[in-house]
Coordinates of C-alpha atoms in Angstrom, one line a residue:
Chain A
M1 CA -34.8 54.1 69.2
F2 CA -36.2 52.6 65.9
K3 CA -39.3 54.4 64.6
E4 CA -42.0 52.4 62.8
G5 CA -40.8 51.2 59.4
M6 CA -37.2 51.6 60.3
L7 CA -36.8 47.8 60.4
A8 CA -38.1 47.5 56.8
L9 CA -35.8 50.3 55.8
V10 CA -32.8 48.6 57.3
G11 CA -33.9 45.3 55.7
Q12 CA -34.0 47.0 52.3
G13 CA -30.7 48.7 52.9
F14 CA -29.2 45.3 53.7
I15 CA -30.4 43.8 50.5
E16 CA -29.3 46.8 48.5
T17 CA -25.8 46.6 50.0
I18 CA -25.5 42.9 49.3
Y19 CA -26.9 43.3 45.8
M20 CA -24.5 46.1 44.9
T21 CA -21.5 44.4 46.4
V22 CA -22.0 41.0 44.9
I23 CA -23.0 42.2 41.5
S24 CA -20.1 44.6 41.2
T25 CA -17.6 42.1 42.6
V26 CA -18.7 39.5 40.0
L27 CA -18.5 42.2 37.2
A28 CA -15.1 43.3 38.5
Y29 CA -13.9 39.7 38.2
V30 CA -15.3 39.3 34.7
I31 CA -12.8 41.9 33.6
G32 CA -10.2 41.8 36.4
L33 CA -9.4 38.1 36.3
P34 CA -8.4 38.1 32.6
L35 CA -6.7 41.4 33.1
G36 CA -4.7 40.0 36.0
L37 CA -3.8 37.0 33.9
I38 CA -2.7 39.1 31.0
L39 CA -0.5 41.2 33.4
V40 CA 1.2 38.1 34.6
V41 CA 1.6 36.4 31.3
T42 CA 2.9 39.4 29.4
D43 CA 5.3 40.4 32.1
K44 CA 9.0 40.4 31.1
D45 CA 9.5 37.2 33.2
G46 CA 6.1 35.8 32.1
I47 CA 5.3 32.9 29.8
H48 CA 4.6 35.2 26.8
P49 CA 6.2 38.6 27.4
I50 CA 4.7 41.5 25.5
S51 CA 6.4 44.5 26.9
W52 CA 4.2 47.3 25.4
L53 CA 0.9 45.7 26.3
N54 CA 2.1 45.0 29.9
K55 CA 3.2 48.5 30.4
L56 CA 0.0 50.0 28.8
L57 CA -2.3 47.8 30.9
G58 CA -0.2 48.5 34.0
L59 CA -0.5 52.2 33.4
I60 CA -4.3 52.1 33.0
V61 CA -4.7 50.0 36.1
N62 CA -2.6 52.3 38.1
F63 CA -4.4 55.4 36.8
F64 CA -7.8 54.1 37.9
R65 CA -6.5 52.9 41.2
S66 CA -5.1 56.3 42.0
V67 CA -8.4 58.2 41.5
P68 CA -10.3 58.4 44.8
F69 CA -13.5 56.5 44.7
L70 CA -15.9 59.3 45.3
I71 CA -14.3 61.5 42.6
L72 CA -14.3 58.5 40.2
L73 CA -18.0 58.0 40.9
I74 CA -18.8 61.6 40.0
A75 CA -16.4 61.7 37.0
L76 CA -18.0 58.6 35.6
M77 CA -21.5 60.1 35.6
P78 CA -21.8 60.5 31.8
F79 CA -20.5 57.0 31.3
T80 CA -22.9 55.7 33.9
K81 CA -25.8 57.5 32.3
A82 CA -25.0 56.0 28.9
I83 CA -24.9 52.5 30.4
V84 CA -27.7 52.3 32.8
G85 CA -29.7 55.4 31.9
T86 CA -29.4 57.0 35.3
V87 CA -26.8 58.5 37.6
I88 CA -28.5 57.8 40.9
G89 CA -29.5 54.7 42.8
S90 CA -28.0 51.3 43.3
K91 CA -27.8 50.5 39.6
A92 CA -25.8 53.6 38.9
A93 CA -23.5 52.9 41.9
I94 CA -22.8 49.4 40.5
V95 CA -21.2 51.0 37.4
G96 CA -18.9 53.1 39.6
L97 CA -18.1 50.2 41.9
W98 CA -17.3 48.0 38.9
V99 CA -15.0 50.6 37.3
A100 CA -13.3 51.2 40.7
A101 CA -13.0 47.6 41.7
T102 CA -11.8 46.1 38.4
P103 CA -8.2 47.4 38.6
F104 CA -8.1 46.5 42.3
V105 CA -9.2 42.9 41.4
A106 CA -6.7 42.8 38.5
R107 CA -3.9 43.5 40.9
M108 CA -5.2 41.0 43.5
V109 CA -5.3 38.3 40.8
E110 CA -1.9 39.3 39.5
S111 CA -0.3 38.9 42.9
S112 CA -2.0 35.5 43.5
L113 CA -0.9 34.2 40.2
K114 CA 2.7 35.4 40.8
E115 CA 2.8 33.1 43.9
V116 CA 2.7 30.0 41.6
E117 CA 6.2 28.6 41.6
V118 CA 8.2 29.3 38.5
G119 CA 9.5 25.7 38.5
V120 CA 6.0 24.3 38.1
I121 CA 5.4 26.5 35.1
E122 CA 8.7 25.4 33.6
A123 CA 7.8 21.8 34.2
A124 CA 4.7 22.3 32.2
Q125 CA 6.7 24.1 29.5
S126 CA 9.1 21.1 29.4
M127 CA 6.1 18.9 28.7
G128 CA 5.2 21.0 25.7
A129 CA 2.3 23.0 27.2
S130 CA 1.2 26.1 25.3
P131 CA 0.9 29.5 27.1
F132 CA -2.9 29.1 27.0
Q133 CA -2.7 25.6 28.6
I134 CA -0.3 26.9 31.2
M135 CA -2.9 29.6 32.1
T136 CA -5.9 27.3 32.3
K137 CA -4.2 24.2 33.7
V138 CA -1.4 25.5 35.8
L139 CA -1.7 29.2 36.8
L140 CA -5.4 29.4 37.7
P141 CA -5.8 25.9 39.4
E142 CA -2.5 26.2 41.3
A143 CA -3.3 29.7 42.5
K144 CA -6.9 28.9 43.4
P145 CA -6.5 29.1 47.2
S146 CA -4.8 32.4 46.9
L147 CA -7.4 33.7 44.4
L148 CA -10.1 32.8 46.9
V149 CA -8.4 34.7 49.7
G150 CA -8.0 37.6 47.2
A151 CA -11.7 37.4 46.4
A152 CA -12.6 37.7 50.1
I153 CA -10.4 40.8 50.4
S154 CA -11.9 42.2 47.2
I155 CA -15.5 41.7 48.2
T156 CA -15.0 43.4 51.6
T157 CA -13.2 46.3 49.9
I158 CA -16.0 46.7 47.4
L159 CA -18.5 46.6 50.3
G160 CA -16.6 49.5 51.9
Y161 CA -16.8 51.4 48.6
S162 CA -20.5 50.6 48.3
A163 CA -21.1 52.4 51.7
M164 CA -19.5 55.5 50.2
A165 CA -21.8 55.3 47.2
G166 CA -24.6 56.3 49.5
I167 CA -23.5 59.8 48.8
V168 CA -24.9 59.6 45.2
G169 CA -28.1 58.2 46.5
A170 CA -27.1 54.6 45.9
G171 CA -29.1 53.2 48.8
G172 CA -27.8 50.4 51.1
L173 CA -26.7 50.4 54.7
G174 CA -24.1 53.1 54.0
A175 CA -26.7 55.5 52.7
I176 CA -28.9 54.9 55.8
A177 CA -25.9 55.6 58.0
I178 CA -25.2 58.9 56.2
N179 CA -28.8 60.1 55.7
Y180 CA -30.2 59.2 59.1
G181 CA -27.1 59.0 61.3
Y182 CA -25.1 61.9 60.0
Y183 CA -27.5 64.4 58.3
R184 CA -30.3 63.9 60.9
G185 CA -27.9 63.4 63.8
Q186 CA -29.3 60.0 64.8
N187 CA -26.1 58.6 66.1
D188 CA -27.7 55.4 67.3
I189 CA -28.8 54.5 63.8
M190 CA -25.3 55.2 62.5
Y191 CA -23.8 52.9 65.0
V192 CA -26.2 50.1 64.2
M193 CA -25.3 50.5 60.5
V194 CA -21.6 50.4 61.3
V195 CA -22.0 47.3 63.3
L196 CA -24.1 45.7 60.6
L197 CA -21.6 46.5 57.9
A198 CA -18.8 45.2 60.1
I199 CA -20.7 41.9 60.5
I200 CA -21.1 41.5 56.8
V201 CA -17.4 42.2 56.2
L202 CA -16.6 39.6 58.8
V203 CA -18.9 37.0 57.3
F204 CA -17.5 37.5 53.8
Q205 CA -14.0 37.5 55.0
E206 CA -14.4 34.3 57.1
L207 CA -16.3 32.5 54.4
G208 CA -13.6 33.3 51.8
M209 CA -10.8 32.1 54.0
R210 CA -12.7 28.9 55.0
I211 CA -13.4 28.0 51.4
S212 CA -9.8 28.7 50.5
K213 CA -8.4 26.6 53.3
H214 CA -10.9 23.8 52.7
T215 CA -10.0 23.4 49.0
D216 CA -6.2 23.9 49.4
R217 CA -4.5 20.6 48.8
R218 CA -1.2 21.9 50.2
L219 CA -2.4 21.5 53.8
Chain B
M1 CA 29.8 7.3 16.1
S2 CA 27.3 7.2 13.3
E3 CA 24.6 9.8 13.0
K4 CA 21.8 7.5 13.8
D5 CA 23.2 6.3 17.1
T6 CA 23.1 9.8 18.4
M7 CA 20.1 10.8 20.5
I8 CA 21.2 14.3 21.5
R9 CA 23.8 16.4 19.8
L10 CA 25.0 19.7 21.2
E11 CA 27.1 21.8 19.0
G12 CA 28.9 24.9 20.2
I13 CA 26.3 25.8 22.8
K14 CA 26.9 29.2 24.2
K15 CA 24.6 30.9 26.7
R16 CA 24.9 34.5 27.9
F17 CA 22.7 36.1 30.5
R18 CA 22.1 39.7 30.9
T19 CA 22.5 40.7 34.5
K20 CA 22.6 44.0 36.3
A21 CA 26.4 43.7 36.4
G22 CA 26.5 43.3 32.6
E23 CA 26.6 40.3 30.2
L24 CA 27.6 37.0 31.8
E25 CA 28.6 34.1 29.6
V26 CA 27.8 30.9 31.4
L27 CA 28.4 28.4 28.6
H28 CA 31.3 29.0 26.3
G29 CA 30.6 26.6 23.4
V30 CA 29.8 23.1 24.7
N31 CA 29.8 20.1 22.3
A32 CA 28.4 16.8 23.3
D33 CA 27.0 13.6 21.7
I34 CA 24.7 11.6 23.8
K35 CA 24.1 8.1 22.4
K36 CA 20.7 6.3 22.1
G37 CA 20.0 4.2 25.2
E38 CA 22.8 5.4 27.4
V39 CA 22.8 7.1 30.7
F40 CA 24.9 10.1 30.3
G41 CA 26.1 12.1 33.3
I42 CA 27.1 15.8 33.4
I43 CA 28.9 16.6 36.5
G44 CA 30.3 19.9 37.8
L45 CA 30.6 22.1 40.8
S46 CA 27.9 24.6 41.5
G47 CA 28.1 27.5 39.1
A48 CA 29.8 25.4 36.4
G49 CA 26.9 25.8 34.1
K50 CA 25.5 22.3 34.2
S51 CA 21.9 23.2 35.0
T52 CA 22.0 25.9 32.3
L53 CA 23.3 23.2 29.9
V54 CA 20.5 20.7 30.6
R55 CA 17.9 23.5 30.2
C56 CA 19.5 24.3 26.8
I57 CA 18.7 20.7 25.7
N58 CA 15.0 21.1 25.8
L59 CA 15.3 24.9 25.2
L60 CA 13.8 26.0 28.5
E61 CA 16.8 28.2 28.0
R62 CA 17.5 29.3 24.5
P63 CA 21.2 29.1 23.7
T64 CA 22.7 32.4 22.6
A65 CA 24.6 30.4 20.0
G66 CA 24.9 26.8 18.9
K67 CA 22.6 24.0 17.8
V68 CA 20.7 21.3 19.6
W69 CA 19.6 18.1 17.8
L70 CA 17.2 15.5 19.2
D71 CA 17.2 12.3 17.3
G72 CA 18.1 14.0 14.1
V73 CA 15.8 17.0 14.5
E74 CA 17.4 20.3 15.0
L75 CA 15.4 21.8 17.9
T76 CA 17.0 25.2 17.7
A77 CA 15.6 25.7 14.2
L78 CA 12.0 24.9 15.0
P79 CA 9.2 27.4 15.4
E80 CA 7.6 27.5 18.9
K81 CA 4.7 25.2 18.1
E82 CA 6.8 22.5 16.6
L83 CA 9.2 22.8 19.4
R84 CA 6.4 22.1 21.9
E85 CA 5.6 18.9 19.9
Q86 CA 9.3 17.8 20.1
R87 CA 9.4 18.6 23.9
R88 CA 6.9 15.7 24.4
H89 CA 9.8 13.4 23.4
M90 CA 11.8 14.7 26.4
G91 CA 10.6 14.1 29.9
M92 CA 12.3 16.2 32.6
I93 CA 12.6 15.8 36.4
F94 CA 13.8 18.5 38.8
Q95 CA 15.5 18.8 42.2
Q96 CA 12.4 20.3 43.7
F97 CA 10.0 17.9 41.9
H98 CA 7.7 20.8 40.6
L99 CA 4.5 18.8 40.9
L100 CA 1.1 20.5 40.7
M101 CA 0.2 20.9 44.3
Q102 CA -3.5 21.0 43.7
R103 CA -3.6 17.7 41.9
T104 CA -3.4 14.1 43.1
A105 CA -0.5 11.9 42.1
L106 CA -2.7 10.3 39.5
E107 CA -3.8 13.7 38.1
N108 CA -0.2 14.9 38.0
V109 CA 0.7 11.9 35.9
C110 CA -2.3 12.5 33.6
F111 CA -1.3 16.2 33.2
P112 CA 1.2 15.8 30.2
M113 CA -1.3 13.6 28.5
E114 CA -4.0 16.1 28.9
I115 CA -1.7 18.6 27.3
S116 CA -1.0 16.4 24.3
G117 CA -4.7 15.6 23.9
V118 CA -4.7 11.9 25.0
P119 CA -8.3 10.8 25.7
K120 CA -9.1 10.9 29.5
A121 CA -9.8 7.2 30.0
Q122 CA -6.7 6.2 28.1
A123 CA -4.6 8.6 30.0
K124 CA -5.9 7.3 33.3
T125 CA -5.1 3.7 32.4
K126 CA -1.6 4.7 31.4
A127 CA -1.1 6.8 34.5
L128 CA -2.0 3.9 36.7
E129 CA 0.4 1.7 34.9
L130 CA 3.2 4.3 35.4
L131 CA 2.4 4.8 39.1
E132 CA 2.7 1.0 39.4
L133 CA 6.1 1.1 37.6
V134 CA 7.4 3.6 40.1
G135 CA 6.0 1.7 43.0
L136 CA 3.2 4.1 44.1
S137 CA 0.1 2.1 43.3
D138 CA -1.2 2.7 46.8
R139 CA -0.8 6.5 46.7
T140 CA -2.6 7.4 43.5
D141 CA -5.1 9.6 45.2
S142 CA -2.6 11.4 47.5
Y143 CA -1.8 15.0 47.0
P144 CA 2.0 15.9 46.8
A145 CA 1.8 17.5 50.2
Q146 CA 1.0 14.1 51.6
L147 CA 4.0 12.4 50.0
S148 CA 7.6 12.2 51.1
G149 CA 10.4 13.6 49.0
G150 CA 11.2 10.3 47.4
Q151 CA 7.6 9.6 46.6
K152 CA 7.2 13.0 45.1
Q153 CA 10.2 12.3 42.8
R154 CA 8.7 9.0 41.8
V155 CA 5.5 10.8 40.8
A156 CA 7.6 13.3 38.9
I157 CA 9.3 10.4 37.1
A158 CA 6.0 8.7 36.3
R159 CA 4.8 12.1 35.0
A160 CA 7.9 12.6 32.8
L161 CA 7.4 9.1 31.3
A162 CA 3.7 9.7 30.5
T163 CA 4.3 10.9 27.0
E164 CA 6.6 8.0 26.2
P165 CA 9.6 10.1 25.7
K166 CA 12.9 9.1 24.1
V167 CA 14.9 11.1 26.6
L168 CA 14.6 11.7 30.3
L169 CA 16.5 14.8 31.6
C170 CA 17.3 14.7 35.3
D171 CA 18.3 18.1 36.8
E172 CA 19.9 17.3 40.2
A173 CA 17.0 14.9 40.7
T174 CA 18.3 13.3 43.8
S175 CA 20.0 16.3 45.4
A176 CA 17.1 17.1 47.7
L177 CA 16.8 13.4 48.9
D178 CA 18.5 11.6 51.7
P179 CA 21.0 8.8 50.8
N180 CA 18.6 5.9 51.1
T181 CA 15.9 7.6 49.1
T182 CA 18.5 8.6 46.5
A183 CA 19.6 5.0 46.1
G184 CA 16.0 4.0 45.5
V185 CA 15.3 6.7 42.9
L186 CA 18.6 5.9 41.1
S187 CA 17.9 2.3 40.8
L188 CA 14.5 3.2 39.5
L189 CA 16.1 5.3 36.8
K190 CA 18.6 2.6 35.9
D191 CA 15.7 0.2 35.7
I192 CA 13.7 2.5 33.4
N193 CA 16.8 2.9 31.2
E194 CA 17.3 -0.8 30.9
R195 CA 13.6 -1.8 30.6
L196 CA 12.3 1.0 28.4
G197 CA 15.5 1.9 26.6
I198 CA 15.0 5.5 27.4
T199 CA 18.1 7.7 27.1
I200 CA 18.8 9.4 30.4
V201 CA 20.8 12.6 30.9
V202 CA 21.8 13.1 34.6
I203 CA 23.0 16.4 35.9
T204 CA 24.6 16.2 39.3
H205 CA 27.3 17.5 41.5
E206 CA 27.8 14.2 43.2
M207 CA 30.3 11.7 41.8
S208 CA 28.5 8.9 43.6
V209 CA 25.3 9.5 41.5
I210 CA 27.4 9.3 38.3
Q211 CA 29.1 6.1 39.5
E212 CA 25.8 4.5 40.4
I213 CA 24.0 4.8 37.1
C214 CA 25.9 6.5 34.3
D215 CA 27.6 4.8 31.4
R216 CA 29.5 7.9 30.2
V217 CA 30.2 11.2 31.9
A218 CA 31.2 14.7 30.9
I219 CA 32.9 17.0 33.5
I220 CA 31.9 20.6 33.1
D221 CA 33.9 23.3 34.5
G222 CA 33.7 27.1 33.9
G223 CA 31.2 26.7 31.1
L224 CA 33.1 24.1 29.1
I225 CA 33.4 20.4 29.0
A226 CA 36.7 19.7 30.7
E227 CA 36.8 16.0 30.0
E228 CA 34.6 13.2 28.8
G229 CA 34.7 9.5 28.8
S230 CA 33.4 6.3 30.3
V231 CA 32.7 6.5 34.0
E232 CA 35.4 3.8 34.6
E233 CA 38.0 5.8 32.7
I234 CA 37.2 9.0 34.4
F235 CA 37.2 7.4 37.8
R236 CA 40.4 5.4 37.3
A237 CA 42.4 8.2 35.8
P238 CA 40.9 11.7 35.7
K239 CA 43.1 13.8 33.4
T240 CA 42.1 17.2 34.5
K241 CA 42.4 18.9 37.8
I242 CA 38.7 19.4 38.1
G243 CA 38.2 15.7 37.3
Q244 CA 40.6 14.7 40.1
E245 CA 39.0 17.0 42.5
L246 CA 35.5 15.6 41.8
V247 CA 36.7 12.0 42.0
M248 CA 38.5 12.6 45.3
H249 CA 36.2 15.0 47.1
E250 CA 33.0 14.1 45.4
G251 CA 32.5 17.7 44.7
S252 CA 31.5 18.4 48.2
N253 CA 33.0 20.2 51.2
R254 CA 36.0 21.2 49.3
E255 CA 36.0 24.4 51.3
A256 CA 36.9 22.3 54.4
Y257 CA 40.4 21.8 53.1
T258 CA 42.7 24.8 53.2
G259 CA 46.2 24.9 51.9
K260 CA 48.0 22.4 49.8
L261 CA 49.4 19.2 51.5
P262 CA 52.8 17.9 50.1
Y263 CA 53.4 14.3 49.0
C264 CA 49.8 13.4 48.4
Y265 CA 49.1 10.4 46.3
R266 CA 45.9 8.8 45.1
L267 CA 45.8 5.0 45.3
V268 CA 43.4 3.0 43.3
F269 CA 42.9 -0.6 44.2
N270 CA 41.4 -2.6 41.3
G271 CA 38.9 -5.4 41.6
G272 CA 39.2 -7.5 44.7
K273 CA 42.6 -6.2 45.9
E274 CA 41.1 -4.4 48.9
N275 CA 40.5 -7.6 50.6
E276 CA 44.2 -8.0 51.1
P277 CA 45.7 -5.5 53.5
V278 CA 48.2 -4.2 50.9
L279 CA 48.6 -0.9 52.6
G280 CA 49.1 -2.4 56.1
E281 CA 51.6 -4.9 54.7
M282 CA 53.5 -2.1 53.0
M283 CA 53.8 -0.2 56.2
I284 CA 55.1 -3.3 58.1
E285 CA 57.5 -4.0 55.2
T286 CA 58.9 -0.5 54.8
T287 CA 58.5 0.5 58.4
G288 CA 57.2 3.8 57.3
V289 CA 53.7 5.2 57.9
V290 CA 51.3 7.1 55.7
N291 CA 48.6 9.5 56.5
I292 CA 45.2 8.5 55.1
L293 CA 43.3 11.6 54.0
A294 CA 40.3 10.0 52.2
A295 CA 39.1 6.6 51.3
N296 CA 36.1 4.9 49.8
T297 CA 35.0 1.8 47.8
R298 CA 32.6 1.6 45.0
T299 CA 31.2 -0.8 42.5
I300 CA 31.3 0.4 38.9
D301 CA 29.9 -2.0 36.3
G302 CA 30.1 -4.9 38.8
Q303 CA 33.8 -4.3 39.5
D304 CA 35.0 -3.2 42.9
F305 CA 37.1 -0.1 43.1
G306 CA 38.8 1.2 46.2
Q307 CA 40.4 4.5 46.3
M308 CA 42.5 6.4 48.9
V309 CA 44.2 9.6 49.1
V310 CA 47.3 9.3 51.3
Q311 CA 50.2 11.5 52.3
F312 CA 53.5 9.7 52.1
P313 CA 56.5 10.5 54.4
E314 CA 58.8 13.4 53.6
E315 CA 61.9 11.2 53.3
K316 CA 62.4 10.6 49.6
E317 CA 64.0 7.2 49.7
L318 CA 61.3 5.7 51.9
R319 CA 58.6 7.3 49.8
E320 CA 59.9 5.8 46.6
K321 CA 60.2 2.4 48.3
M322 CA 56.6 2.6 49.3
I323 CA 55.3 3.6 45.9
Q324 CA 57.3 0.8 44.3
Y325 CA 55.9 -1.7 46.7
L326 CA 52.4 -0.6 45.9
R327 CA 52.9 -0.5 42.2
E328 CA 54.3 -4.0 42.2
R329 CA 51.1 -5.2 43.8
G330 CA 48.9 -3.7 41.1
V331 CA 47.9 -0.5 42.9
V332 CA 47.6 2.6 40.8
V333 CA 49.6 5.3 42.4
E334 CA 49.5 8.9 41.1
E335 CA 50.6 12.1 42.7
V336 CA 47.8 14.5 43.2
E337 CA 47.3 17.9 44.5
Y338 CA 45.2 17.6 47.6
V339 CA 43.8 21.0 48.5

């Protein structure tokens, strides 16, 4: 089934997939975490309501979330070129993944933070905590288990996106599945890639859940 | 009362909420003076506005109109930052405790000190002291999920005391606890009031809580203070209908009674009298019987009080004879509406 060099190819694809997924997840959180925080804090029921900012950010997030990933990837090409100097390969795909994943992450973070009991936030306010102290000392630490579960969901979603990025020559297991499996009709290779991708998803998901559960003090 | 004896002054507090059904005014102009060092109770049925009122004291809820003073400082006039400083003089505990679930008991008590910038080591020493005060020295490293309701409330009390506040606000602090645990928490609060001299404001719907620890009480009904006075006064002779209702039914299961019963009287047996079977003797003497609707005994400020709600016979002559018999023996008899 596997021709010579196939194993090395799969190995490289595996590394590319992990590389793209992890880097773009991290980047997505760099923007998405503060963005999610701002969405919660500036909400009309939040600790520091700023209606116009909340609406504006909500609109931007919804806009980017509504564009299908493949179209976003192509539409972003000029932006991608300006940032990483190329529109093909893993590096270019990371830019697209990052832009696509950030609003997703922001919404995940937002929903995790909204799980924090209002009463706990009020208790902190009654002690004279500032909005910033509430963010860093109440919202984020109290939502940590939920944020970790959210991170596991985010990373597996981004992994799914990264497989699609194979279309723009991004490399990775998804690209191998498309190039060898689909275009050349080697179904066996496609199935192997699908199984491999599924295993990675399972591992990330399980890992995230376990860390979350292990560090949650409510249990 | 002179200005400097007042810890909290509420002046014309109004609070309106905007709801889908339109504007809703919950407080219609509440005035109150809470003295330094006293335990002040605010009692009312659910929906009376008592929780909103206590939240107006530390401005968790900003009054739509009116002024709030804390120890001579007008809180309602302060900008946000200075208000936060002032809030450190007021600890607050809640019905649902509201502890940080991802922090240990010790870390929870350290939390307000972290916020006000107390050095870590100093905060820890203080927190350990406070946990000892509330009787939880052995649970410092437990997380809230590992503690019982009473223990959680003790942690919350220790946390509220961490910034050495002048005032402790208790919003239905014992309503989620069983009677035994409630008694423990109440005696802890009383102890804190006596030992540390902290002014305590207690919000509750249970008359028993008021009788247990309060010096003075305000009855709130429909967004206004219906009556106010020493606990003894209110208990002995509530002037308003709502006062009578709270004293008789303890604000609970009033839905259980339907319709109005005729010839109902409230009897109050003052200090010691309940050891003599006054009521029994009266029934033998007058050869009439009464129907006992409710009865209980309490100790307020070291004095025993027994109270009963009874239904006298329909026959007027007999009824008056009975009432006279009781009054002659020092029993307070007043006609009430028992609904």
